PDB file of C-alpha atoms in Angstrom:
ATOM      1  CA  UNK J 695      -4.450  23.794 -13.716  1.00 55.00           C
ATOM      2  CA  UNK J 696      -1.673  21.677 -14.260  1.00 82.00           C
ATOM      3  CA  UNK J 697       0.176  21.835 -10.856  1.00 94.00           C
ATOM      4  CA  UNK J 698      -0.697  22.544  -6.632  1.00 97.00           C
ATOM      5  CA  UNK J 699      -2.729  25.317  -6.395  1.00 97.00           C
ATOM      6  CA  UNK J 700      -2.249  27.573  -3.071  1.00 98.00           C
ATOM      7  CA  UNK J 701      -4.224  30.584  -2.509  1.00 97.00           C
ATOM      8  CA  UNK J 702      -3.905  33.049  -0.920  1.00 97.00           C
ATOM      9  CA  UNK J 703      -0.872  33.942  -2.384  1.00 97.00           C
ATOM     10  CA  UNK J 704      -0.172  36.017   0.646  1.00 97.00           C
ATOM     11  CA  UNK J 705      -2.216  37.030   3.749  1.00 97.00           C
ATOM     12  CA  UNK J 706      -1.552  39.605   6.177  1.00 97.00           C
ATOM     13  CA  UNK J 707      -3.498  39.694   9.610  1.00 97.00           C
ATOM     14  CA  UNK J 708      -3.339  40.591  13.008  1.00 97.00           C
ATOM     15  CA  UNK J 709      -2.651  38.423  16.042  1.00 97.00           C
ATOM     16  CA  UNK J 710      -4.998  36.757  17.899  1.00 97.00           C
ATOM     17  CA  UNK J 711      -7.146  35.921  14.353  1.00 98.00           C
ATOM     18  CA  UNK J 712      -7.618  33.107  12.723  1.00 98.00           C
ATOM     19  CA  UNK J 713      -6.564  32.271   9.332  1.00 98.00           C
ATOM     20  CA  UNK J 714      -7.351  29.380   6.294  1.00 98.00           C
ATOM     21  CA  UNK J 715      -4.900  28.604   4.256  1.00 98.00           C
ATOM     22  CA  UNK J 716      -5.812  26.225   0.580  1.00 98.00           C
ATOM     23  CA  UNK J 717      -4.878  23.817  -0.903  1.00 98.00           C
ATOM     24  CA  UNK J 718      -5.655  22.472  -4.504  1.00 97.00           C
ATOM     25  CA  UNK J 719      -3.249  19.240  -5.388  1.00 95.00           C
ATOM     26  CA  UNK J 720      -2.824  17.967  -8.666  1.00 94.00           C
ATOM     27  CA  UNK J 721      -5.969  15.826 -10.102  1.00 92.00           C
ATOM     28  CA  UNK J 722      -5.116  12.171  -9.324  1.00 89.00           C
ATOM     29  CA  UNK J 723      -3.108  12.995  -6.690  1.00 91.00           C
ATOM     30  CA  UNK J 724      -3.784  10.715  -3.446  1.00 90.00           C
ATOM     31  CA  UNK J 725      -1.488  11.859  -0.926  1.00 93.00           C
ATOM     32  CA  UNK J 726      -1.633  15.649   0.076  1.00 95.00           C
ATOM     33  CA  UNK J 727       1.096  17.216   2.419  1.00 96.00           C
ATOM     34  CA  UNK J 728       1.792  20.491   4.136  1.00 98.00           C
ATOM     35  CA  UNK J 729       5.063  22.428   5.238  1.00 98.00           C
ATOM     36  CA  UNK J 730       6.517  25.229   6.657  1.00 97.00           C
ATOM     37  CA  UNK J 731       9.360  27.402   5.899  1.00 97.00           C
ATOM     38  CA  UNK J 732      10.577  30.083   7.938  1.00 93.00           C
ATOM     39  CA  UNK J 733      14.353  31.554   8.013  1.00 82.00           C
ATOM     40  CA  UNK J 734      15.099  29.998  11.274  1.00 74.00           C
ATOM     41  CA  UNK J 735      13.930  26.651  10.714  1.00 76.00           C
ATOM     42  CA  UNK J 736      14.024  25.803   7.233  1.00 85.00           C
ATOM     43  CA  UNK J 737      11.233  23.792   5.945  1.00 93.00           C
ATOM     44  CA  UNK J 738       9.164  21.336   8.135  1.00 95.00           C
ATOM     45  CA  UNK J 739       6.716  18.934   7.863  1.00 95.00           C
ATOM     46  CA  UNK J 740       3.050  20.198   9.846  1.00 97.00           C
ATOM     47  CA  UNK J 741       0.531  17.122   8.026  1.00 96.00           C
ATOM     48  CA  UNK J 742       0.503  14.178   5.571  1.00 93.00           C
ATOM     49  CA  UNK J 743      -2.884  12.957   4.079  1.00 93.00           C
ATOM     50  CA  UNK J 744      -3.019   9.523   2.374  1.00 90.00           C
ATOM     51  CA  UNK J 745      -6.404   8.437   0.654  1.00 86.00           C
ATOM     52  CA  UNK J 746      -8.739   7.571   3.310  1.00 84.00           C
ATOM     53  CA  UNK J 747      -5.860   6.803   6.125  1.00 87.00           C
ATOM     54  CA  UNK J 748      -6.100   8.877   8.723  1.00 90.00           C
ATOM     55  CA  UNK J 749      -3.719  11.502   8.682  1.00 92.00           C
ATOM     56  CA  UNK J 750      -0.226  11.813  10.259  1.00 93.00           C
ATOM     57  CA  UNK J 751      -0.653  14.839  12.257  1.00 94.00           C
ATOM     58  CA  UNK J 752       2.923  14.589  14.056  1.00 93.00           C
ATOM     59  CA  UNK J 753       4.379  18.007  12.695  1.00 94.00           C
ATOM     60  CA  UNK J 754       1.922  20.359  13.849  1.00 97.00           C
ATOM     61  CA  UNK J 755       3.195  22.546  16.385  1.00 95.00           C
ATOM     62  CA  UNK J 756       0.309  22.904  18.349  1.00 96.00           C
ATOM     63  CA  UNK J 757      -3.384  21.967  19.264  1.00 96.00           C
ATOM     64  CA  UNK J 758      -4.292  25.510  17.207  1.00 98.00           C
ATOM     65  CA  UNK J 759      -2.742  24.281  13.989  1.00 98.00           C
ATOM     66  CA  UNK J 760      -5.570  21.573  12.285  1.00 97.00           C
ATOM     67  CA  UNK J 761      -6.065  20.439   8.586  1.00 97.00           C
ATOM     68  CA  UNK J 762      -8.846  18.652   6.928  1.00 96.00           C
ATOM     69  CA  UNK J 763      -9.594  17.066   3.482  1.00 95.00           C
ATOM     70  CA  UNK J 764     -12.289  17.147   2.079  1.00 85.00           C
ATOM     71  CA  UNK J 765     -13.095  14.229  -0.548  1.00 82.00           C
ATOM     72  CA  UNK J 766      -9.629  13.622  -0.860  1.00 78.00           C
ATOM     73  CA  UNK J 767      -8.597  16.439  -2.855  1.00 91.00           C
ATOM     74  CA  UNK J 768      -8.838  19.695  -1.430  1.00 95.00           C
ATOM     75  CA  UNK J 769      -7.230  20.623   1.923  1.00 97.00           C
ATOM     76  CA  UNK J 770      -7.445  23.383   4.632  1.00 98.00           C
ATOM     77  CA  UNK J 771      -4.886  24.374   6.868  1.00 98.00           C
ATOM     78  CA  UNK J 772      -6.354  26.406   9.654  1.00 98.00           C
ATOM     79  CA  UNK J 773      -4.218  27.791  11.973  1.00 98.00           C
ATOM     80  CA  UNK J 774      -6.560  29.188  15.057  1.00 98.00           C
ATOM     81  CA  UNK J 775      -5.160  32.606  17.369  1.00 98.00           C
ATOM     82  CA  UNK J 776      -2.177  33.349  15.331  1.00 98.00           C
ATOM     83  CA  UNK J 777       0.790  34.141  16.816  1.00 97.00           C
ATOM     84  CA  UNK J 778       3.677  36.255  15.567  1.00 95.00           C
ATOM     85  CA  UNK J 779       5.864  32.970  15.564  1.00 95.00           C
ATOM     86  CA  UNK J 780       3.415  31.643  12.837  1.00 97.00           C
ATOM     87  CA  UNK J 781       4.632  33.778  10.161  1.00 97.00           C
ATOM     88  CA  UNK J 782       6.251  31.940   7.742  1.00 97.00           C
ATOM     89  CA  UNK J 783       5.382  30.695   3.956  1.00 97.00           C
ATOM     90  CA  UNK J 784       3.006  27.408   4.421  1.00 98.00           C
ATOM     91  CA  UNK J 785       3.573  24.865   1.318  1.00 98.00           C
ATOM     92  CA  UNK J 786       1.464  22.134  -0.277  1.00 98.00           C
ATOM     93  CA  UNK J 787       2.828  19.090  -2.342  1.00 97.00           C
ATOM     94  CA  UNK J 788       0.993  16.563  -3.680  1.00 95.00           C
ATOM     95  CA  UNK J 789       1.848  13.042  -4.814  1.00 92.00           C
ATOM     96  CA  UNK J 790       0.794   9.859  -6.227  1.00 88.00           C
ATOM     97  CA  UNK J 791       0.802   7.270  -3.539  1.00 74.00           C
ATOM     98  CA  UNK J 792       3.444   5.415  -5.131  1.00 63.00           C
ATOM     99  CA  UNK J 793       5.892   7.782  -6.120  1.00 69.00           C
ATOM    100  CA  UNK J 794       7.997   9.873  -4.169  1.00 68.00           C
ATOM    101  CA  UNK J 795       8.034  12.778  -6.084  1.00 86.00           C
ATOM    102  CA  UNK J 796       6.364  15.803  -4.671  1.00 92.00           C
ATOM    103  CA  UNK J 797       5.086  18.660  -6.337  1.00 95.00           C
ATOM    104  CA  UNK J 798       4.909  21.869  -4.381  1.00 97.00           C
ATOM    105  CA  UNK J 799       2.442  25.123  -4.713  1.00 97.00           C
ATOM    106  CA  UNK J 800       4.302  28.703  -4.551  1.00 97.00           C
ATOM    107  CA  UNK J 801       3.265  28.359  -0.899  1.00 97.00           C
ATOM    108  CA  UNK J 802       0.971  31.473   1.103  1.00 98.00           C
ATOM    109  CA  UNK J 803       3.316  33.842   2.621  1.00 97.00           C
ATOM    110  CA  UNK J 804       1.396  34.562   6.041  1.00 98.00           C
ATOM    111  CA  UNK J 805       2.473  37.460   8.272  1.00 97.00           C
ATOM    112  CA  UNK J 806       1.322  38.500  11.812  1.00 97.00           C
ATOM    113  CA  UNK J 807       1.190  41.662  12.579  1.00 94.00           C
TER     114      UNK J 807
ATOM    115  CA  UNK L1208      14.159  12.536  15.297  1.00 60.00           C
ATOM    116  CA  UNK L1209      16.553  12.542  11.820  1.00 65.00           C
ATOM    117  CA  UNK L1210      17.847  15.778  11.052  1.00 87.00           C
ATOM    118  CA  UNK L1211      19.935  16.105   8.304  1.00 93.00           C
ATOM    119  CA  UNK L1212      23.026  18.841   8.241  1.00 94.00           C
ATOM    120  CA  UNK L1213      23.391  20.412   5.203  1.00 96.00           C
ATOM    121  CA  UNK L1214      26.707  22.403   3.936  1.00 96.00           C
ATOM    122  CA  UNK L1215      27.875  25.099   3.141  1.00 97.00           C
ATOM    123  CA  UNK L1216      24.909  27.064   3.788  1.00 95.00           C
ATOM    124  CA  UNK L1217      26.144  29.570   1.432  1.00 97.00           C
ATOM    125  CA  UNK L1218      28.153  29.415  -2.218  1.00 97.00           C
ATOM    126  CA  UNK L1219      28.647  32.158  -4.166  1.00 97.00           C
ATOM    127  CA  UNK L1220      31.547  31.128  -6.915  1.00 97.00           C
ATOM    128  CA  UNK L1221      32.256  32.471 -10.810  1.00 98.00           C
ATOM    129  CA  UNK L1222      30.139  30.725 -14.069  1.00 98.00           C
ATOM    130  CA  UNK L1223      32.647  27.751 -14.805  1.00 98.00           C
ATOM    131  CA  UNK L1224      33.283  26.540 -11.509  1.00 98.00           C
ATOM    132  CA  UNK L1225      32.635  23.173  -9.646  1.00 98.00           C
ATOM    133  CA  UNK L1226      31.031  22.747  -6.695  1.00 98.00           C
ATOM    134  CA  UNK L1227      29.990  20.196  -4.145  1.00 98.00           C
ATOM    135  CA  UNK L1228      26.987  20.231  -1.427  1.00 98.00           C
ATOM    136  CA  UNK L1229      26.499  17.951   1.145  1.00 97.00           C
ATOM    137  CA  UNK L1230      23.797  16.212   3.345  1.00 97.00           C
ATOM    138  CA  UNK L1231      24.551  14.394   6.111  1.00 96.00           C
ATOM    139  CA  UNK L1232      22.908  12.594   8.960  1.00 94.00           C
ATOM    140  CA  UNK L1233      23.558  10.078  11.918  1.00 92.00           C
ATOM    141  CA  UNK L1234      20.240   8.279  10.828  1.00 92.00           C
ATOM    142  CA  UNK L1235      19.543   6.062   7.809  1.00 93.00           C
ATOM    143  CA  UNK L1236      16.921   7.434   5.509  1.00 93.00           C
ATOM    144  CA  UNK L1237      14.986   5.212   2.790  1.00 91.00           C
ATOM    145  CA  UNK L1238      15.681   7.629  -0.012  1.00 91.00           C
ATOM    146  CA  UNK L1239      17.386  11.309  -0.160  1.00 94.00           C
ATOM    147  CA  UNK L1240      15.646  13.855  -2.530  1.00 94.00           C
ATOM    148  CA  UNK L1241      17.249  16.811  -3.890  1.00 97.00           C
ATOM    149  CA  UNK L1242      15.085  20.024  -4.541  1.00 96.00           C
ATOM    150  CA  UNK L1243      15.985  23.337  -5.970  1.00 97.00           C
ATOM    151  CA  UNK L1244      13.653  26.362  -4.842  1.00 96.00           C
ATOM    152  CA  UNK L1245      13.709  29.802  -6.240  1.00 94.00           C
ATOM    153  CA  UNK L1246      12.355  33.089  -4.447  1.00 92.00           C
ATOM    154  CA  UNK L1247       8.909  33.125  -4.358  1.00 92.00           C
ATOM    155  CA  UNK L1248       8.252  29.708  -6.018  1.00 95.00           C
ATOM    156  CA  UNK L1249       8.152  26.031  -4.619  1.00 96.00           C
ATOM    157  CA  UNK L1250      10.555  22.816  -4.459  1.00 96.00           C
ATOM    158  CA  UNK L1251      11.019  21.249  -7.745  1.00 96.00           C
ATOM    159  CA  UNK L1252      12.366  17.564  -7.489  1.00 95.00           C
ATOM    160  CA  UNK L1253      15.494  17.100  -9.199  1.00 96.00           C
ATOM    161  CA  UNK L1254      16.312  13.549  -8.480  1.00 95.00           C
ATOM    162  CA  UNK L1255      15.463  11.091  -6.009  1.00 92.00           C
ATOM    163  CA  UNK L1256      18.077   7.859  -4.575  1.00 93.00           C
ATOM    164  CA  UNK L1257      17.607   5.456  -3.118  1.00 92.00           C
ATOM    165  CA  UNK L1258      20.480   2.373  -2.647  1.00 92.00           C
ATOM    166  CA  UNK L1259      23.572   3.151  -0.737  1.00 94.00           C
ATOM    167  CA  UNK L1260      26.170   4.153  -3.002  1.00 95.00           C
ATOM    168  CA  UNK L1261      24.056   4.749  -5.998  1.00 95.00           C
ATOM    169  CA  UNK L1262      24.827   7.633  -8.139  1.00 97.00           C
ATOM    170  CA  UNK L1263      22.616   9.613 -10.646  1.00 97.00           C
ATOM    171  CA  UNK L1264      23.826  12.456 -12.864  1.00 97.00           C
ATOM    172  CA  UNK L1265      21.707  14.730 -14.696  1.00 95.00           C
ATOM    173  CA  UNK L1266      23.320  16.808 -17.239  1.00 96.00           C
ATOM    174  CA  UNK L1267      25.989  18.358 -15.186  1.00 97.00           C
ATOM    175  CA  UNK L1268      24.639  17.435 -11.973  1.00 97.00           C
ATOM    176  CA  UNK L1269      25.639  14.582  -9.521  1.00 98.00           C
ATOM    177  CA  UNK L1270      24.083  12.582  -7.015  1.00 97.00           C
ATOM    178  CA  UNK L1271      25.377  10.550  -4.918  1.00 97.00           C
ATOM    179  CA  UNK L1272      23.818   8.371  -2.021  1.00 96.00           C
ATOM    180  CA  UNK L1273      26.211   6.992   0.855  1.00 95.00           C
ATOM    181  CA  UNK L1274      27.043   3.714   1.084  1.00 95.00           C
ATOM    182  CA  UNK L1275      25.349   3.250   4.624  1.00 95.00           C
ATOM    183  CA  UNK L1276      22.120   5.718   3.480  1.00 94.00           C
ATOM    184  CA  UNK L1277      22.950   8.279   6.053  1.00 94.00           C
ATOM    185  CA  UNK L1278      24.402  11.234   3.471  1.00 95.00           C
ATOM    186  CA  UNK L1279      24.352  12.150  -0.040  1.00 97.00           C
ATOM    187  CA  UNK L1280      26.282  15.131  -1.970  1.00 97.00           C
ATOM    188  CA  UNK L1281      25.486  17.227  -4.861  1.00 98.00           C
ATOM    189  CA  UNK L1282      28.025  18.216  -7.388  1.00 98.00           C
ATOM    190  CA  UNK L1283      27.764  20.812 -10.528  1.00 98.00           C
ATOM    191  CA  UNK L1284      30.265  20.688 -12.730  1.00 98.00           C
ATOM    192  CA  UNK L1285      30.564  24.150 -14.646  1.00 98.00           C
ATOM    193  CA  UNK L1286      28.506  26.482 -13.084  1.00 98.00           C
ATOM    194  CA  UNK L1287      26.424  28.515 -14.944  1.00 97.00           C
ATOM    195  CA  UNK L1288      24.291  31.856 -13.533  1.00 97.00           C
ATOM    196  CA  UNK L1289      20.860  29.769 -14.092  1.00 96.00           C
ATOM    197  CA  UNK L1290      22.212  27.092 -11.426  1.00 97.00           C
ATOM    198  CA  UNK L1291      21.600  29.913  -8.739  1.00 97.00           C
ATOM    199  CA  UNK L1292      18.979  29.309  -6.189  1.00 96.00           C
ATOM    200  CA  UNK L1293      18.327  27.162  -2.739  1.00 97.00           C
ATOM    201  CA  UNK L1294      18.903  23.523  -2.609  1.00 97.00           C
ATOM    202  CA  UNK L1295      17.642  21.354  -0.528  1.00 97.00           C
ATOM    203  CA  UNK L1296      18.598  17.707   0.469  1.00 96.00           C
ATOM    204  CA  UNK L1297      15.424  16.003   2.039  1.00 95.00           C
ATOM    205  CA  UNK L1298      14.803  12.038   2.906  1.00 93.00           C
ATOM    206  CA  UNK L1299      12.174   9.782   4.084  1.00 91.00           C
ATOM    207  CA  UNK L1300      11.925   6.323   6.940  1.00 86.00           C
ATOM    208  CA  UNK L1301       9.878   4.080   7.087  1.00 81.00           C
ATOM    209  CA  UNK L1302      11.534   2.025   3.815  1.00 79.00           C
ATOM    210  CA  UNK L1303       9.472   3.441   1.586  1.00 80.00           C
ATOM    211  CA  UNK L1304      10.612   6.724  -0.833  1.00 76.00           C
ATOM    212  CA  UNK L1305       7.088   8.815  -0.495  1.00 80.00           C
ATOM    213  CA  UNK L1306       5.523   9.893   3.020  1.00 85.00           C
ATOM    214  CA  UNK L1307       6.840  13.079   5.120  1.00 90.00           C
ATOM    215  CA  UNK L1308      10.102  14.857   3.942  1.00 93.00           C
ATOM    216  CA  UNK L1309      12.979  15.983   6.496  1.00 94.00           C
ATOM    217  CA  UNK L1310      15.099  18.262   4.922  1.00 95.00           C
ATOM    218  CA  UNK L1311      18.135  19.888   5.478  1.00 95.00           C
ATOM    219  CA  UNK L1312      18.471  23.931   6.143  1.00 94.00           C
ATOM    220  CA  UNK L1313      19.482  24.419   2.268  1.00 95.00           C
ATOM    221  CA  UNK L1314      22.237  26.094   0.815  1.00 96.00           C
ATOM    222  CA  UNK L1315      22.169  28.975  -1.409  1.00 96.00           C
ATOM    223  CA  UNK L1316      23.866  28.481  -4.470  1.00 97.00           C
ATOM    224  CA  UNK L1317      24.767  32.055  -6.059  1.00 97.00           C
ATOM    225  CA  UNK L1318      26.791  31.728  -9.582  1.00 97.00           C
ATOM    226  CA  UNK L1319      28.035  35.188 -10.829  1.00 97.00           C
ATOM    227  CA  UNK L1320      28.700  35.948 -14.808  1.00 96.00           C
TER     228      UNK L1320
END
């Protein structure tokens, strides 16, 4: 497809589980990034992956939140013993490595139960 | 850590009115971003700025960047009920205009008929 590809679209589980969240960027795309929006804090940064730097991990919230990508184009946010605090709708942009301009996904609405 | 304060957090006003949002920060950012958001969907860049005091206009939107980098404003002139939905000021460090987005809390933008 033409733009950031998220799936699931939404996922539903129970706490204590772990989840995967994906992440397909747009084809040429070098840099790869991931956020969070909630209602109470708005939309923050969790990961930023540039070509073959390693990443900038500084917005993950804790040691159970981790992201790989895998031959720079896919990603995988895995977010290990959820917690009811982790609900929220995780985004993906993508970018050229020159150009500001991000392009989102539609993000995966994730709920704890 | 730059945090950017964005206001109001809510508009609701009539089709034909003007409007202003602003973003503002005690820390200098490379570039400020605006993105609109509607439910369910992802950011879509509308413009990005990046010299103090530049301004860009986009049909009957305006941008503005401060003159020391540390806010910017939105304007619409004539509101019209497809301008509804969530904008969001973000910026980046680092002097460059790509890498890791702050943004601000949003404001939701609600033009009635």
């Amino acid at each position: 497809g033409a733009g950031v590809s998220q799936s699931p679209s939404n996922k539903v589980t129970e706490k204590g589980k772990d989840v995967e969240l994906r992440c397909d960027p747009i084809s040429g795309h070098t840099a790869l990034y991931w956020y969070r929006q909630s209602l109470g804090q708005g939309l923050e940064f969790l990961i930023y992956f540039q070509g073959n730097s390693a990443p900038d991990k500084s917005g993950l919230p804790s040691d159970r939140f981790s992201a790989e990508r895998t031959g720079g184009s896919v990603s995988t946010l895995t977010i290990q013993r959820t917690q009811q605090e982790d609900s929220a709708v995780y985004l993906c942009a993508s970018s050229l490595a020159s150009s500001g301009a991000q392009h989102f996904g539609d993000g995966t609405r994730l709920s704890i139960l | 850590t730059q945090l950017l304060e964005q206001s109001p957090q809510f508009l609701s006003i009539q089709e034909g009115e003007n409007l202003t949002v602003y973003c503002n920060s005690s820390s200098v950012f490379s570039s400020l971003q605006w993105y609109r958001q509607e439910p369910g969907e992802g950011p879509v860049l509308l413009v990005t700025v990046v010299t103090g005091g530049e301004v860009k206009k986009l049909k009957r939107l305006t941008f503005q960047f401060g003159d020391a980098r540390k806010d910017s404003s939105l304007h619409i002139t004539a509101a019209q009920p497809g301008d509804t939905g969530l904008y969001l000021c973000a910026g980046t460090t680092g002097g460059t205009s790509y890498g890791k987005l702050t943004f601000g809390q949003g404001t939701i933008l609600t033009v009635h008929p």
